[in-house]
CSV table of C-alpha atoms in Angstrom, one decimal:
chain,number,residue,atom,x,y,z
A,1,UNK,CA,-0.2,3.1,17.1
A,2,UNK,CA,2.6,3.2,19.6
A,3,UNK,CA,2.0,1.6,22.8
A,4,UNK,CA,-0.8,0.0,21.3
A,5,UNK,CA,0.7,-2.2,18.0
A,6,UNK,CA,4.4,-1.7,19.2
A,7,UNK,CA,6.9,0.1,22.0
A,8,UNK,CA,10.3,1.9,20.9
A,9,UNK,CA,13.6,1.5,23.4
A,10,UNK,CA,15.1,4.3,22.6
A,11,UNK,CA,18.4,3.2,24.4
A,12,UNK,CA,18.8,0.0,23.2
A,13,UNK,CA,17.8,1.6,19.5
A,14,UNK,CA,15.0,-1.3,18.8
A,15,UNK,CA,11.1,-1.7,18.0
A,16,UNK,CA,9.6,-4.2,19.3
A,17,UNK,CA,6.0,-5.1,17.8
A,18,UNK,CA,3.7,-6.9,19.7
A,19,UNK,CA,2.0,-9.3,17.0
A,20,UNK,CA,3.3,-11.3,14.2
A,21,UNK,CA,4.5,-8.6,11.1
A,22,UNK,CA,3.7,-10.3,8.0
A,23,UNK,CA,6.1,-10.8,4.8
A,24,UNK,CA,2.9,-10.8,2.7
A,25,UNK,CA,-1.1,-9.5,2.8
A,26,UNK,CA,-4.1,-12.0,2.0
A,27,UNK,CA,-3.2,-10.9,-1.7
A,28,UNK,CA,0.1,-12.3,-1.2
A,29,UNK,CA,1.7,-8.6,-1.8
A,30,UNK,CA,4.9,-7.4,-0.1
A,31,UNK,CA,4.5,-5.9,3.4
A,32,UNK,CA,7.5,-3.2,4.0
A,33,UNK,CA,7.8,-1.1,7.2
A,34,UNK,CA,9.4,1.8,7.0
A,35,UNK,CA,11.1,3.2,9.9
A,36,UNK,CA,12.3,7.0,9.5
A,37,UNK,CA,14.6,8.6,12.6
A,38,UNK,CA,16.1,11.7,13.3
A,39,UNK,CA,19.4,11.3,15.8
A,40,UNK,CA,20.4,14.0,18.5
A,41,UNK,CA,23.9,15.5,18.5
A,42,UNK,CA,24.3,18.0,21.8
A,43,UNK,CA,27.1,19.3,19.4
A,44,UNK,CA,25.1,20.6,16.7
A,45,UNK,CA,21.9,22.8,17.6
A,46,UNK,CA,20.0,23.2,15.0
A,47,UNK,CA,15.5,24.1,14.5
A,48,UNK,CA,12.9,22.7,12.9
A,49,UNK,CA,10.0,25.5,12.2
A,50,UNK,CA,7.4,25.7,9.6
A,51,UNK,CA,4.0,26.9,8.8
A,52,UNK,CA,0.7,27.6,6.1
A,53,UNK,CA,-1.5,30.5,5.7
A,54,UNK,CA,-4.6,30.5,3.4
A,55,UNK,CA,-7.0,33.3,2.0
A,56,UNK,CA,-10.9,32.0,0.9
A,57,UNK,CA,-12.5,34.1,-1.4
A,58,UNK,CA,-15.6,33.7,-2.9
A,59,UNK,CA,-17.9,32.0,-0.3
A,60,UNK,CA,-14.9,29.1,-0.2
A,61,UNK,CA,-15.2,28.4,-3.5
A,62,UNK,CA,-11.1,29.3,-3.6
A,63,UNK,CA,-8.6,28.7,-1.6
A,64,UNK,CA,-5.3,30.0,-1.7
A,65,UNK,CA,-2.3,28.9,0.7
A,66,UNK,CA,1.6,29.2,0.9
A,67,UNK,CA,3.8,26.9,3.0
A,68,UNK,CA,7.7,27.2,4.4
A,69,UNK,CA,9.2,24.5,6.4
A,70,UNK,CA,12.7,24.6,7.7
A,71,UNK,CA,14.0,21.7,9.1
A,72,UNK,CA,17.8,21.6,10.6
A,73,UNK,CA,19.5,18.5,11.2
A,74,UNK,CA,23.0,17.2,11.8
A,75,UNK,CA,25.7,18.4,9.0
A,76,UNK,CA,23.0,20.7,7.5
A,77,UNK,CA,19.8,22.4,6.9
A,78,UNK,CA,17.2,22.2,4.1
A,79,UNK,CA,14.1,24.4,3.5
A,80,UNK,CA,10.8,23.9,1.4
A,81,UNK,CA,8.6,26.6,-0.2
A,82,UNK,CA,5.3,25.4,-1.3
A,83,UNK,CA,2.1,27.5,-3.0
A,84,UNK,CA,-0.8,25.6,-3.1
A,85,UNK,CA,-4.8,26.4,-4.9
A,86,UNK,CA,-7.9,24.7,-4.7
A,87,UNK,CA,-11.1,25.6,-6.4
A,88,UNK,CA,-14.7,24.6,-5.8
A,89,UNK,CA,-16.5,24.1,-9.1
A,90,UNK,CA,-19.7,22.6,-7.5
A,91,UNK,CA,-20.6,20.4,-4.4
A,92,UNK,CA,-19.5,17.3,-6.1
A,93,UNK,CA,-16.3,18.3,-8.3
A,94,UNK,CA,-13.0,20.2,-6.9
A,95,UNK,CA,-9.9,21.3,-8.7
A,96,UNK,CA,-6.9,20.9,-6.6
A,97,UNK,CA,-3.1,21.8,-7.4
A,98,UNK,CA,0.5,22.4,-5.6
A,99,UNK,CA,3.9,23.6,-6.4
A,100,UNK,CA,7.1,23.2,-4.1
A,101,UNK,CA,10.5,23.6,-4.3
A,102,UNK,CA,13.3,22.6,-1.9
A,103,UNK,CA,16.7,23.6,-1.3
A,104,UNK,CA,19.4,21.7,1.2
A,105,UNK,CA,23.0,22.1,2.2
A,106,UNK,CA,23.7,18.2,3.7
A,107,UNK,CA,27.4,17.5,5.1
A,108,UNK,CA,28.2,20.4,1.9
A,109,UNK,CA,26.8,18.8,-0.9
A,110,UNK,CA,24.0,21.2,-2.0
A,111,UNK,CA,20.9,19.6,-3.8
A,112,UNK,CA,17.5,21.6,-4.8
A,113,UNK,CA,14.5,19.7,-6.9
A,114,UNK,CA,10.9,20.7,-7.5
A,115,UNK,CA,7.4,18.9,-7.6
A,116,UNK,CA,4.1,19.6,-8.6
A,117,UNK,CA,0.4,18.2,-8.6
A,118,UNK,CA,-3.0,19.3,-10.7
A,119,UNK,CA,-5.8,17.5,-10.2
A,120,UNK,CA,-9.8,17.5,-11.0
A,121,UNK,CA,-12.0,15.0,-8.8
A,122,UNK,CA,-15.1,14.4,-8.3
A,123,UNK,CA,-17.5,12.9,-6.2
A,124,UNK,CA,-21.1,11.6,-6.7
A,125,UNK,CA,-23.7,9.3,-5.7
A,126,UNK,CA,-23.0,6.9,-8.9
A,127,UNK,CA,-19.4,8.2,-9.6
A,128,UNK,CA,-16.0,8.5,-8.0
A,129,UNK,CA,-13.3,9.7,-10.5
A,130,UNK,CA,-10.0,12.1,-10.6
A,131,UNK,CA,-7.6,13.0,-13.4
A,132,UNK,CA,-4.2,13.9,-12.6
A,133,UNK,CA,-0.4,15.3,-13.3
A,134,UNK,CA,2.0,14.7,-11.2
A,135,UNK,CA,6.0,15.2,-11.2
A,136,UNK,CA,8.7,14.7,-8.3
A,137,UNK,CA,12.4,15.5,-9.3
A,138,UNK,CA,14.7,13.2,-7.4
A,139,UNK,CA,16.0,15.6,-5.6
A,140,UNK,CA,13.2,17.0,-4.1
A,141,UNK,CA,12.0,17.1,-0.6
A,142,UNK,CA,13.4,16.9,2.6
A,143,UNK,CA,13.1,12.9,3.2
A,144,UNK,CA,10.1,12.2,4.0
A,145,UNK,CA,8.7,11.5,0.1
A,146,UNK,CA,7.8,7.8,-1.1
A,147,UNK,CA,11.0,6.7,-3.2
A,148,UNK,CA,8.4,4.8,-5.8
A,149,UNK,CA,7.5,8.4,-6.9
A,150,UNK,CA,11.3,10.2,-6.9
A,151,UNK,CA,12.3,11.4,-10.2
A,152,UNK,CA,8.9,10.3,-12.0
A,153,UNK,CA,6.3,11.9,-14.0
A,154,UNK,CA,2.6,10.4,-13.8
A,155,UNK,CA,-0.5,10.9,-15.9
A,156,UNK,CA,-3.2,9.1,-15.2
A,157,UNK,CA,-7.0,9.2,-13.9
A,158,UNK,CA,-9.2,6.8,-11.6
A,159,UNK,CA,-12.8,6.4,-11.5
A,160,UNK,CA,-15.7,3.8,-10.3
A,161,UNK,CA,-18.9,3.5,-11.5
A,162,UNK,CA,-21.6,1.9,-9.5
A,163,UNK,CA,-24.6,1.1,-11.9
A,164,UNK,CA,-26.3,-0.6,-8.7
A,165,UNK,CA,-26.0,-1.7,-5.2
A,166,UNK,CA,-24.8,-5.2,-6.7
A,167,UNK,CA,-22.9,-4.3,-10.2
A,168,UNK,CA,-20.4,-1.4,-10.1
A,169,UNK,CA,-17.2,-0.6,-12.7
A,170,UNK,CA,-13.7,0.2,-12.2
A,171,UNK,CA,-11.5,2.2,-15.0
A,172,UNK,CA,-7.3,2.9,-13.8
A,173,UNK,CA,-4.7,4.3,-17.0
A,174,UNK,CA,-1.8,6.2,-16.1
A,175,UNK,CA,1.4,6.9,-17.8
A,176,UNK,CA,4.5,7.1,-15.7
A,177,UNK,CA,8.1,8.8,-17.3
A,178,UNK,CA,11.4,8.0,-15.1
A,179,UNK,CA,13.3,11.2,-15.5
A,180,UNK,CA,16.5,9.7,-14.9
A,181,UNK,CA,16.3,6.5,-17.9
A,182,UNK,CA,13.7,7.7,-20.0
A,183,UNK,CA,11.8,4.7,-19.3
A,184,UNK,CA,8.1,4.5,-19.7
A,185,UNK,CA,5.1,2.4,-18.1
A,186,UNK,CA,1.9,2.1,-19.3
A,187,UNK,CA,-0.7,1.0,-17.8
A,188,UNK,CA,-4.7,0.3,-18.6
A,189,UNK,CA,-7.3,-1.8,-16.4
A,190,UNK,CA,-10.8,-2.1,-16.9
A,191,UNK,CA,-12.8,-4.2,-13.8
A,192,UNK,CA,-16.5,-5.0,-13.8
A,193,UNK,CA,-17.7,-6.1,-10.3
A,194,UNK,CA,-21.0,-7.8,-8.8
A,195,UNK,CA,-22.2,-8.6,-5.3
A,196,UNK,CA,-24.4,-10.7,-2.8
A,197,UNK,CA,-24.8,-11.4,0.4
A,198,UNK,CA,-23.2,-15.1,0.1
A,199,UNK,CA,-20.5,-14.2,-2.7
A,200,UNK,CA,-18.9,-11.6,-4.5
A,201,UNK,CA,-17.3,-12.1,-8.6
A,202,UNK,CA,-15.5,-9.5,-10.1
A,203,UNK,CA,-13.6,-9.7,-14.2
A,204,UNK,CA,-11.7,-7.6,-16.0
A,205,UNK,CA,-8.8,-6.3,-18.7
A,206,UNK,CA,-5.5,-5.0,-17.8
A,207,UNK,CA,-2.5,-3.5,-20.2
A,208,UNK,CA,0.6,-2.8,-19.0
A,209,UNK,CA,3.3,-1.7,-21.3
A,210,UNK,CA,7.4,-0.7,-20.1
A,211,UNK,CA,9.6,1.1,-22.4
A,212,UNK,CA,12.7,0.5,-20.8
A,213,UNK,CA,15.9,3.2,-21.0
A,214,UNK,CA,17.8,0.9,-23.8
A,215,UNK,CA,14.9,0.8,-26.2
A,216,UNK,CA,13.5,-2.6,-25.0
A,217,UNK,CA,9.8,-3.5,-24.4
A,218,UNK,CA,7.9,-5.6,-22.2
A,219,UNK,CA,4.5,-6.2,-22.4
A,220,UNK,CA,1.8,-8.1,-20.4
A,221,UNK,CA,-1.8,-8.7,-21.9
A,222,UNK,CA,-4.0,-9.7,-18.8
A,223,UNK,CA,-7.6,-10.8,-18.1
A,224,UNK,CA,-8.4,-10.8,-14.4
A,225,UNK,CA,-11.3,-12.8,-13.0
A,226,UNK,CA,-12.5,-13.3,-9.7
A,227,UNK,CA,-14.6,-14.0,-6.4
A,228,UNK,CA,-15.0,-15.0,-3.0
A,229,UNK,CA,-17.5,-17.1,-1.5
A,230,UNK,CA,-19.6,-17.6,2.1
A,231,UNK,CA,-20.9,-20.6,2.7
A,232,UNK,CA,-21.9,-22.8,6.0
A,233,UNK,CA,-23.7,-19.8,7.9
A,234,UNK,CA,-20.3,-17.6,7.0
A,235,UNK,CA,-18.4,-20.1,8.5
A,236,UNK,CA,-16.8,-20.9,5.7
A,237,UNK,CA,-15.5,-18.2,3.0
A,238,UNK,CA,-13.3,-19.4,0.1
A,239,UNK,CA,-11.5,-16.7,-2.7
A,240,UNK,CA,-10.1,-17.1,-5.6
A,241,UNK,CA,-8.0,-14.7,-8.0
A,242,UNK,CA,-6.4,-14.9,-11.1
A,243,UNK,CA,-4.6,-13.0,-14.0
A,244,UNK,CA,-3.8,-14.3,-16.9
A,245,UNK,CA,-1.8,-13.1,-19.8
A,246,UNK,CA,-2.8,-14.0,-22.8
A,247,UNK,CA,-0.4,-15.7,-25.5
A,248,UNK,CA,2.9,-14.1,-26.0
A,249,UNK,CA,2.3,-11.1,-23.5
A,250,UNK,CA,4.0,-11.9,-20.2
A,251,UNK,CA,7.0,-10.0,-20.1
A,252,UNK,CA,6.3,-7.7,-17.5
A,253,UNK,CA,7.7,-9.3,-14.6
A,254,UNK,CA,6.0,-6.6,-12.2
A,255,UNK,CA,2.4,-7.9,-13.9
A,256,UNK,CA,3.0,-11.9,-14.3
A,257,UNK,CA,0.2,-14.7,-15.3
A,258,UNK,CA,-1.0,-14.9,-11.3
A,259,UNK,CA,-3.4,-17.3,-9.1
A,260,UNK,CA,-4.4,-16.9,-5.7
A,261,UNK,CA,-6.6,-19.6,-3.9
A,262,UNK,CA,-7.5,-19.1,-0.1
A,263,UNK,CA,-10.0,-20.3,2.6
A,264,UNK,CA,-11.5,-19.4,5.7
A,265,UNK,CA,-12.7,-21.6,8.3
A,266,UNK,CA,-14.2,-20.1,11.1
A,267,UNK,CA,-13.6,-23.1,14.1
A,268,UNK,CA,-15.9,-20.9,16.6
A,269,UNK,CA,-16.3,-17.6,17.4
A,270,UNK,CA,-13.0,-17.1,18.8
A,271,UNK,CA,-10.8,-19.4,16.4
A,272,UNK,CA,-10.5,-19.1,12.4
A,273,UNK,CA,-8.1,-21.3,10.3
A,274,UNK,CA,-6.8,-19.8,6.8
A,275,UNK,CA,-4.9,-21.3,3.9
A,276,UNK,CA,-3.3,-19.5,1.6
A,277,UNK,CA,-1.6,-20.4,-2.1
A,278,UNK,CA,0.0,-18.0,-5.0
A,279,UNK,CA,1.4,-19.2,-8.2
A,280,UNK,CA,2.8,-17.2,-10.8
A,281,UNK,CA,4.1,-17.7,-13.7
A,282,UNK,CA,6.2,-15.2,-15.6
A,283,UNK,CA,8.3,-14.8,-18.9
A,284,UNK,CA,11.5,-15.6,-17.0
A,285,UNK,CA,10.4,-16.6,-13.5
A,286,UNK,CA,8.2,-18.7,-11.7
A,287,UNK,CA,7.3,-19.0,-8.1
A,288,UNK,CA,4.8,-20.6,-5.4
A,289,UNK,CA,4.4,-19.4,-1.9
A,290,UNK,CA,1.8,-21.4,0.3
A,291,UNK,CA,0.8,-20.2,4.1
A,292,UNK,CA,-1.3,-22.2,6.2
A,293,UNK,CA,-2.3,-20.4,10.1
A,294,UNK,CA,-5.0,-20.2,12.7
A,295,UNK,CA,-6.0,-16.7,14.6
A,296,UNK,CA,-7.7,-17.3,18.0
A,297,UNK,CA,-9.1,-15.3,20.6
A,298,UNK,CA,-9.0,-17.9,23.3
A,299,UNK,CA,-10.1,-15.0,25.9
A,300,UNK,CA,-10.9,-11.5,26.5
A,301,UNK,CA,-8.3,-9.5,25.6
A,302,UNK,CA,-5.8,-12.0,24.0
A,303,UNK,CA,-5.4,-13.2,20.5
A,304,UNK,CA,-2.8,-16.2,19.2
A,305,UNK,CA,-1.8,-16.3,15.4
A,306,UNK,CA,0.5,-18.9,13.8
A,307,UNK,CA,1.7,-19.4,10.2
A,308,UNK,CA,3.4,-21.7,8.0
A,309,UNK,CA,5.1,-20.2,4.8
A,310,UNK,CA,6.9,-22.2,2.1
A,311,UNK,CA,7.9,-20.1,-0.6
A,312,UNK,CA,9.7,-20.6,-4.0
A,313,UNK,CA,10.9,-17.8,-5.7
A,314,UNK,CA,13.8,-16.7,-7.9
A,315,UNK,CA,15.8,-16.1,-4.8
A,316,UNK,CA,15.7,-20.3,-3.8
A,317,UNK,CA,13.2,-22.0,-1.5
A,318,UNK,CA,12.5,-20.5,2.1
A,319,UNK,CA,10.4,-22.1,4.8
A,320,UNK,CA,9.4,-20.2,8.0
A,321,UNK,CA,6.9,-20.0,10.8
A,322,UNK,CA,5.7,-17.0,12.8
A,323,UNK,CA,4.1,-17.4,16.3
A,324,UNK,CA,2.4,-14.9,18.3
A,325,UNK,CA,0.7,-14.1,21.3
A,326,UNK,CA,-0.9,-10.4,22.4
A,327,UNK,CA,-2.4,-9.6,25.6
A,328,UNK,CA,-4.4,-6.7,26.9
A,329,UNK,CA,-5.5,-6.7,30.5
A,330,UNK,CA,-8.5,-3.0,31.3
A,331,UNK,CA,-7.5,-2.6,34.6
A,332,UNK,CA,-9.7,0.3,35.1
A,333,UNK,CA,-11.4,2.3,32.3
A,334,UNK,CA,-8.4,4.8,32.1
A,335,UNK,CA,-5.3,2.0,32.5
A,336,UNK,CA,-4.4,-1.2,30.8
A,337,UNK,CA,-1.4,-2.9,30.9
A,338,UNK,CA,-0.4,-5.0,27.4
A,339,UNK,CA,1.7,-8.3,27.0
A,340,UNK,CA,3.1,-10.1,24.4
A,341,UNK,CA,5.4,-12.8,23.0
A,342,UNK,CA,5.9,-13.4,19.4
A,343,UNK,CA,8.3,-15.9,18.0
A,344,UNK,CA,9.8,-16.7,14.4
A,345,UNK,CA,12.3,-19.8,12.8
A,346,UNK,CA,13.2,-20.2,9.6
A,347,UNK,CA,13.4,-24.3,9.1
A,348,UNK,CA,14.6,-24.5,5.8
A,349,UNK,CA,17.6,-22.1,3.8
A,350,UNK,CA,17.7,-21.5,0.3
A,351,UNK,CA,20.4,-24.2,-1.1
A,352,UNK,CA,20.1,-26.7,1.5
């Protein structure tokens, strides 16, 4: 939230956040932000318009709506036309789907792409599940689609079963088709899950297949096992994750033989120190990243975090720190005024 998590100086073009950004979650994935802008150019007048209108029928049960967005920018213009249909089957299972098109005239290239979704969910007190089809030419869209899912085709369904309060089951498959190489990934997982109070343990079987463009395959044949542990009045809390492919299967360098170990150690109320540690381990690389930090809350308002991260990758061996401070000060119950210093330094470069 602006104002809140970070300000924007529009004049001196920057964004300035007001705690520590991450590289990596507590799962040790990538964190990415995404910054999208739109410039002004008293040359060029241009409009940005759009709207929907829907029809229900039926007591609800349908729903029938068009869209049309136009959006002018420097050096062009685009448009999008969108239908879109949703039917109610019962109170716990809804059939959803949506076409678009788009057409733009950028700096005079002209471009125009289409994208569609179908979809069946539903939703009950033991089951959550949804199968699905869903295409996005790369051309489509005015610029505000995620690039993971340009020019891609994807089959797939989702669903969790919970047997229990304490044992529940997770299924995921999809197929996804690149539309500009051919290529092909398939992907399976199976999880079983149980929970405490104190602890939590989790296992599983994961398949994940890619046909590449060329004719190549890469496979990766995984079990996944897991938990996390409270201990010492929840003072304490330690986790542990790990996928392992089985013999001759780790190809798939998106889906490598993986081990996560982490702890939490709750100093008081206002303090907690983590450790972190990843290692994987695939067909062609392997790599380590370790993080070590403390998050405090010495007072009302404020809150400190510091890091330590040494990683080893493909890419050479990086060391950095990341230091933070945020402070909010309630004046009254309308006003408060924020504050904050962060600070980062790489102390050791690939290669040296």
């Amino acid at each position: 939230s602006r104002h809140i998590d970070y300000n924007i100086d529009y004049d001196a073009g920057t964004i300035y956040f007001k705690s520590p950004v991450y590289s990596r979650d507590e799962n040790f994935n990538p964190i990415y932000l995404v910054v999208t802008y739109e410039s002004f150019d008293p040359s060029d007048m241009s409009y940005n318009y759009g709207g929907r209108a829907a029809v229900r029928m039926l007591e609800n049960k349908i729903e029938l709506g068009a869209t049309h967005i136009h959006e002018g920018r420097v050096g062009g213009d685009g448009n999008l036309t969108g239908v879109d249909a949703k039917l109610k089957l019962d109170d716990k299972t809804d059939i959803r789907t949506e076409f678009a098109a788009t057409n733009t005239d950028f700096n005079g290239i002209d471009s125009s792409g289409s994208a569609y979704l179908a979809e069946v969910s539903r939703r009950s007190e033991k089951m959550d599940g949804k199968v699905y089809i869903r295409e996005q030419e790369s051309k489509f869209g005015l610029g505000q689609q995620n690039g993971s899912e340009s020019g891609t085709r994807k089959i797939g369904l989702d669903g969790t079963y919970r047997l229990d309060e304490q044992v529940s089951f997770r299924t995921e498959a999809y197929r996804q088709y690149n539309l500009s190489t051919d290529a092909v990934r398939d992907m399976a997982e199976l999880q079983a899950r149980y929970s405490e109070k104190q602890y939590e343990l989790h296992g599983g079987l994961r398949h994940v297949e890619d046909t590449l463009g060329n004719g190549g395959v890469n496979n990766s044949e995984q079990m996944t096992a897991g938990g996390s542990f409270r201990m010492l009045n929840d003072r304490l809390a330690l986790r542990l994750e790990h996928d392992q492919s089985l013999i001759n299967s780790n190809e798939n360098s998106d889906f490598p033989s993986r081990t996560i170990l982490g702890a939490d150690y709750k100093l008081k109320d206002t303090a907690t120190l983590f450790v972190d540690q990843e290692f994987t381990h695939g067909e062609n690389e392997d790599t380590e990243t370790t993080r070590i930090g403390m998050k405090a809350s010495p007072w009302a308002g404020g809150q400190i975090s510091s890091t330590l991260e040494q990683q080893y990758t493909e890419n050479g061996a990086r060391v950095f720190a990341v230091n933070g401070l945020k402070q909010t000060w309630q004046v009254t119950k309308k006003w408060s005024v924020d504050a904050g210093m962060d600070r980062s330094e790489t102390l050791q470069h690939p290669g040296r």
